[in-house]
CSV table of C-alpha atoms in Angstrom, one decimal:
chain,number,residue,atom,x,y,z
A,1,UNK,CA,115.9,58.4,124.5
A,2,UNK,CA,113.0,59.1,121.9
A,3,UNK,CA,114.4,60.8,119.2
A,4,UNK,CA,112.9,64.3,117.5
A,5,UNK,CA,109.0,63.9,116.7
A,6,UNK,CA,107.0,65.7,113.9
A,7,UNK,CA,103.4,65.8,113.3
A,8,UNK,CA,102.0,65.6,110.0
A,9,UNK,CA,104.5,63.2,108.2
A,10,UNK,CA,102.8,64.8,105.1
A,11,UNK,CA,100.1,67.0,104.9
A,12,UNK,CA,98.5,68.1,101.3
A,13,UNK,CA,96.5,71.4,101.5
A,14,UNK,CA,95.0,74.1,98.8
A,15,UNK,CA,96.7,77.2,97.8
A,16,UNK,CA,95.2,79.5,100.4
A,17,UNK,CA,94.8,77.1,103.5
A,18,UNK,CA,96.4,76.9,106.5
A,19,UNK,CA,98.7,74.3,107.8
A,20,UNK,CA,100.6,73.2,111.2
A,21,UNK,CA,103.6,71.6,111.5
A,22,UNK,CA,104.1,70.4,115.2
A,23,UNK,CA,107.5,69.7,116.9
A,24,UNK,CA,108.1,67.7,119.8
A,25,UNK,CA,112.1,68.0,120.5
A,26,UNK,CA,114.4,65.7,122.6
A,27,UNK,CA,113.5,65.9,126.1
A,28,UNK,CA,115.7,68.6,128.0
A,29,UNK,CA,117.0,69.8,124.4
A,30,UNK,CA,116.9,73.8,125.1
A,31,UNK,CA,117.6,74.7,121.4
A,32,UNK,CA,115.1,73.9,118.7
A,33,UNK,CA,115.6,74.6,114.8
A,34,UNK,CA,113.0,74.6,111.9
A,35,UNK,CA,114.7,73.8,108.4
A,36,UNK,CA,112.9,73.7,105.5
A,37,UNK,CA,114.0,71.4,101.8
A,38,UNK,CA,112.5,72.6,98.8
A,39,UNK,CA,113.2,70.1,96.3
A,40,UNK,CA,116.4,70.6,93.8
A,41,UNK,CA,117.3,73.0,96.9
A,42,UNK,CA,119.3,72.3,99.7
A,43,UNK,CA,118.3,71.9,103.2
A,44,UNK,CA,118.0,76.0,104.6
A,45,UNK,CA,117.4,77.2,107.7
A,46,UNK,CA,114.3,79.0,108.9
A,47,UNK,CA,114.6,80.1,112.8
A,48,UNK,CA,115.9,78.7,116.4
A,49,UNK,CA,114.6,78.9,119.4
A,50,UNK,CA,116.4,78.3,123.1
A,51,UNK,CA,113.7,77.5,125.1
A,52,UNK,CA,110.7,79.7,124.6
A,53,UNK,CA,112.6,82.6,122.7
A,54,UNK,CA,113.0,83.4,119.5
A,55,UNK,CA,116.8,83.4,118.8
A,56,UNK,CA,117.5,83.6,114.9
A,57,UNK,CA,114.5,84.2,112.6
A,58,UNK,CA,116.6,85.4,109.9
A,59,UNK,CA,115.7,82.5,107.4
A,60,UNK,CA,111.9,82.8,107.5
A,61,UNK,CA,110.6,83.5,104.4
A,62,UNK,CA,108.2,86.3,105.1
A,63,UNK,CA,105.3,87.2,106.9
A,64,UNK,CA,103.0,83.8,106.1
A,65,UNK,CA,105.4,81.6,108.5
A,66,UNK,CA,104.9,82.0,112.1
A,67,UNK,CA,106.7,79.6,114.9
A,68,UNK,CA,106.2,79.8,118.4
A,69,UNK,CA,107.4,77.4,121.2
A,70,UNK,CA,104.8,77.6,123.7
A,71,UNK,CA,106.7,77.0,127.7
A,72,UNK,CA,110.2,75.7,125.9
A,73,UNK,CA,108.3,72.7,125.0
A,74,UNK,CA,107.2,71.6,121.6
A,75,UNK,CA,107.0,74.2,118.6
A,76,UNK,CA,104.5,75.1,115.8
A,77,UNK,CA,105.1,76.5,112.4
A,78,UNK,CA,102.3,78.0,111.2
A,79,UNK,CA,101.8,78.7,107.4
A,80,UNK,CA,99.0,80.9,106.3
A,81,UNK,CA,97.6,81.4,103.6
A,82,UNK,CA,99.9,78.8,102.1
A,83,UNK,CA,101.0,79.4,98.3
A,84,UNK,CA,102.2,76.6,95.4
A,85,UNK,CA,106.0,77.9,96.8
A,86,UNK,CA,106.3,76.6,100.4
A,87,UNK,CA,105.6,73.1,99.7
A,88,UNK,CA,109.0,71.4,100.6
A,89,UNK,CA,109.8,69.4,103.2
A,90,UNK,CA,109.8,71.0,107.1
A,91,UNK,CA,112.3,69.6,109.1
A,92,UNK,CA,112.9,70.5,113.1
A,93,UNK,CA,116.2,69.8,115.1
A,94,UNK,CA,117.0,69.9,118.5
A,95,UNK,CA,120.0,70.2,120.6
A,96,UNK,CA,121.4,69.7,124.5
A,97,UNK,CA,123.0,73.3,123.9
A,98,UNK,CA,124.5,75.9,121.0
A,99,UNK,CA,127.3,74.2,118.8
A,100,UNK,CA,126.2,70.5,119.8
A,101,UNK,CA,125.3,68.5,116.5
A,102,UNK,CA,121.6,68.7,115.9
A,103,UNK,CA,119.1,65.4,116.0
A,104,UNK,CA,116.6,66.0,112.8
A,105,UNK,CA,113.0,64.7,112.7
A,106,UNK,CA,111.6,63.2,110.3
A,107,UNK,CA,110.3,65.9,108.6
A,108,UNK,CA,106.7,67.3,107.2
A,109,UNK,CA,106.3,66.8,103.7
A,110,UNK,CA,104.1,69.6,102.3
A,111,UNK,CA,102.6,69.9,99.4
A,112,UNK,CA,100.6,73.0,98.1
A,113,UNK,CA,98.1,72.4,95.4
B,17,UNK,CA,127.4,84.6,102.9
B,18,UNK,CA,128.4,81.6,103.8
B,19,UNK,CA,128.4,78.6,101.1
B,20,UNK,CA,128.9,75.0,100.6
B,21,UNK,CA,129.2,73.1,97.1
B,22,UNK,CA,129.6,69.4,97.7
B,23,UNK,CA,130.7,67.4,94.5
B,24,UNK,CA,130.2,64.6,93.1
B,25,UNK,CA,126.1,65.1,93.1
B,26,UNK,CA,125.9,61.6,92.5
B,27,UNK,CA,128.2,58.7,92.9
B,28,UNK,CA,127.7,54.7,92.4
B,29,UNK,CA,130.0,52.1,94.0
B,30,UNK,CA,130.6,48.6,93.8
B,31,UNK,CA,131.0,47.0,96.8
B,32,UNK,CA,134.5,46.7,98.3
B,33,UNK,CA,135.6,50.0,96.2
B,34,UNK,CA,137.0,53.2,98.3
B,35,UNK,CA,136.4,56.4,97.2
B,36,UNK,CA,135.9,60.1,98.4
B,37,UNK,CA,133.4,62.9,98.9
B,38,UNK,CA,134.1,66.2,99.0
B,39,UNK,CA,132.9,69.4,100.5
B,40,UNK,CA,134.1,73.1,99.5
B,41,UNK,CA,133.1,75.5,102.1
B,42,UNK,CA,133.6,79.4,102.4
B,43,UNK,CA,132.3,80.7,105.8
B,44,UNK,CA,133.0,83.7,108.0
B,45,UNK,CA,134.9,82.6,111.1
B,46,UNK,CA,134.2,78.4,111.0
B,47,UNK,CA,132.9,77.2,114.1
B,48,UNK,CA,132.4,74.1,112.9
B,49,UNK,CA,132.2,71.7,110.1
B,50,UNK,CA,129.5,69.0,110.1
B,51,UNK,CA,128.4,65.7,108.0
B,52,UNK,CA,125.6,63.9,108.3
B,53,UNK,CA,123.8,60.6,106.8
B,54,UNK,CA,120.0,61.1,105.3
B,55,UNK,CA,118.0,57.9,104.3
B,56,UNK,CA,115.2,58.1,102.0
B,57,UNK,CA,112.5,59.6,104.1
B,58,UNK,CA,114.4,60.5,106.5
B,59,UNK,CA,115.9,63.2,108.8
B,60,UNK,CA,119.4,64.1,108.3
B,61,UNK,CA,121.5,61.7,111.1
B,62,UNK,CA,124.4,63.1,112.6
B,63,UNK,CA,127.8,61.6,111.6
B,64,UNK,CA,130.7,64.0,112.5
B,65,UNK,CA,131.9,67.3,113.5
B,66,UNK,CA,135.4,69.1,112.6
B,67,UNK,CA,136.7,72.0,114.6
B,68,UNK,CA,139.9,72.8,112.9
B,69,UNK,CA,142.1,72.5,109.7
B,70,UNK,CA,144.2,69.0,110.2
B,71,UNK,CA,141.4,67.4,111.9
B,72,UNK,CA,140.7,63.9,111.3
B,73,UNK,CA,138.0,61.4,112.5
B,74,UNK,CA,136.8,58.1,112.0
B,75,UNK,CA,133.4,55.8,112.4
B,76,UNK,CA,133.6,52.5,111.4
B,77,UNK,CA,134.3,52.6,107.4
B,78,UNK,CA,133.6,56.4,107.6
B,79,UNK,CA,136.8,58.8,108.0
B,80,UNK,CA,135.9,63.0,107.5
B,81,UNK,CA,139.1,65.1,107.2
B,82,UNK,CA,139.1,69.1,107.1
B,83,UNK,CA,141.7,71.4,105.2
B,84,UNK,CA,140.9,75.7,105.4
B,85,UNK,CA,138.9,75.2,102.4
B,86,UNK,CA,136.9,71.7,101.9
B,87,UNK,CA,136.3,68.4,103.7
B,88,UNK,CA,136.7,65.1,102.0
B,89,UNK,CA,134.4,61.9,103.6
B,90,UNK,CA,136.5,58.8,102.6
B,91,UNK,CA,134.4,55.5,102.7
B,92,UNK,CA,136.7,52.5,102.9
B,93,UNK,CA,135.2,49.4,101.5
B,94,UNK,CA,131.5,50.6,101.7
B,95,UNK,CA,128.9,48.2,102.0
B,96,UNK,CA,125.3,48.5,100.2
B,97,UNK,CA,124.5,50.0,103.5
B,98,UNK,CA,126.1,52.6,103.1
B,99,UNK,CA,123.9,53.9,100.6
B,100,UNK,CA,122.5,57.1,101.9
B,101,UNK,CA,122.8,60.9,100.9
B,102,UNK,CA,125.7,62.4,102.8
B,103,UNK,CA,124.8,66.0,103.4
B,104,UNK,CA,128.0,68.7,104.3
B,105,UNK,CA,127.1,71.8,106.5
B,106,UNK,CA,129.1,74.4,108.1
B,107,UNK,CA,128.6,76.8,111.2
B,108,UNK,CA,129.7,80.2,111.0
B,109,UNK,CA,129.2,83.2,112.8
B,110,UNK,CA,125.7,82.2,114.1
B,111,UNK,CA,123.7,79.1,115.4
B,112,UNK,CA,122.4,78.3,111.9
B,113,UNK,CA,123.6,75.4,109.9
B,114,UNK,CA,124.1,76.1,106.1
B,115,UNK,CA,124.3,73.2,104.0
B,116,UNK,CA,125.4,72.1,100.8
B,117,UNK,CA,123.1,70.2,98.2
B,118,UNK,CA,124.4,66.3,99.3
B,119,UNK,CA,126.0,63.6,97.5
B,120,UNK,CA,123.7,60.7,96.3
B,121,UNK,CA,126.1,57.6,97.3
B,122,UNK,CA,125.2,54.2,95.8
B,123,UNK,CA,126.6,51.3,96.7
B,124,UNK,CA,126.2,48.4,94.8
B,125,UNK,CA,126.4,44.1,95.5
């Protein structure tokens, strides 16, 4: 079973620019989560998705972050214009259905210059 | 609002030598109790979940327990594999997982 897949591994943009963060869950995994790590911070979460819906966007920091999950598939997280404070690193989960343990990627490291 | 403080923040091991983590939690309503493993450069790997107060389970050297207000992960005899950062998260009232900072675990040769 391949395990949860982000794209960048790190990405490095100016304050300003826009960045993608891409998500390919666990095949068949309805519910995807975006976390993010600042660093000193703990791990906090962002948003979930079940399939292609928005569930819980309550930990999205304002109006620069936008995620969508186009057909239940794979999800973006869009940052734009990026500022020095979002760089942290982005990490998705995915699971079979709500209350099973999550399976983490990898994560995005981002860094804002 | 739900909160997790996970002590020590830092803890270094010689081989062969047991010792605990621990995990104070307040939450609204827990659903569930959760510990996971995270290697440099890494995603966070799942290692348990507790339900209730009393609950014990084990993996290998790996044992999590769960009282109303804190979990303890006790490593028996760790190995320098077991070097990691073992992250502490509960689930409350919602979906959404909140963690607590991590403990650094270093285990020495």
């Amino acid at each position: 079973e391949a395990g949860v897949t982000q794209f960048p591994s790190h990405s490095v943009i100016e304050k300003g620019q826009t960045v993608t963060l891409r998500c390919d869950p666990i095949s068949g995994h309805d519910n995807l989560y975006w976390y993010r790590r600042v660093m000193g911070k703990e791990i906090k979460f962002l948003l979930h998705f079940v399939k292609e819906s928005k569930q819980d966007e309550s930990g999205m920091p304002n109006n620069r972050f936008l995620a969508e999950r186009t057909g239940g598939t794979y999800s973006t997280l869009k940052v734009q214009p990026a500022e020095l404070e979002d760089s942290g690193v982005y990490f998705c989960a995915s699971s079979p259905r709500t209350g099973a343990p999550l399976h983490f990627g990898n994560g995005t490291r981002l860094t804002v210059t | 609002e739900d909160q997790v403080t996970q002590s020590p923040e830092a803890l270094r091991l010689q081989e062969g030598e047991s010792s605990s983590l621990n995990c104070s939690y307040t939450v609204s309503g827990l659903r569930g109790l959760f510990w996971y493993r995270q290697d440099p450069g890494k995603g966070p790997e799942f290692l348990f979940t507790l339900y209730s107060a009393g609950e014990e389970k084990e993996k290998e050297r790996l044992k999590a327990t769960l009282t109303k207000k804190e979990s303890f992960l006790h490593i028996t005899a760790p190995k320098p594999e077991d070097s990691a950062t073992y992250l502490c998260a509960v689930q409350g009232g919602s979906e959404k997982l909140v963690f607590g900072k991590g403990t650094k675990l270093t285990v020495n040769p």
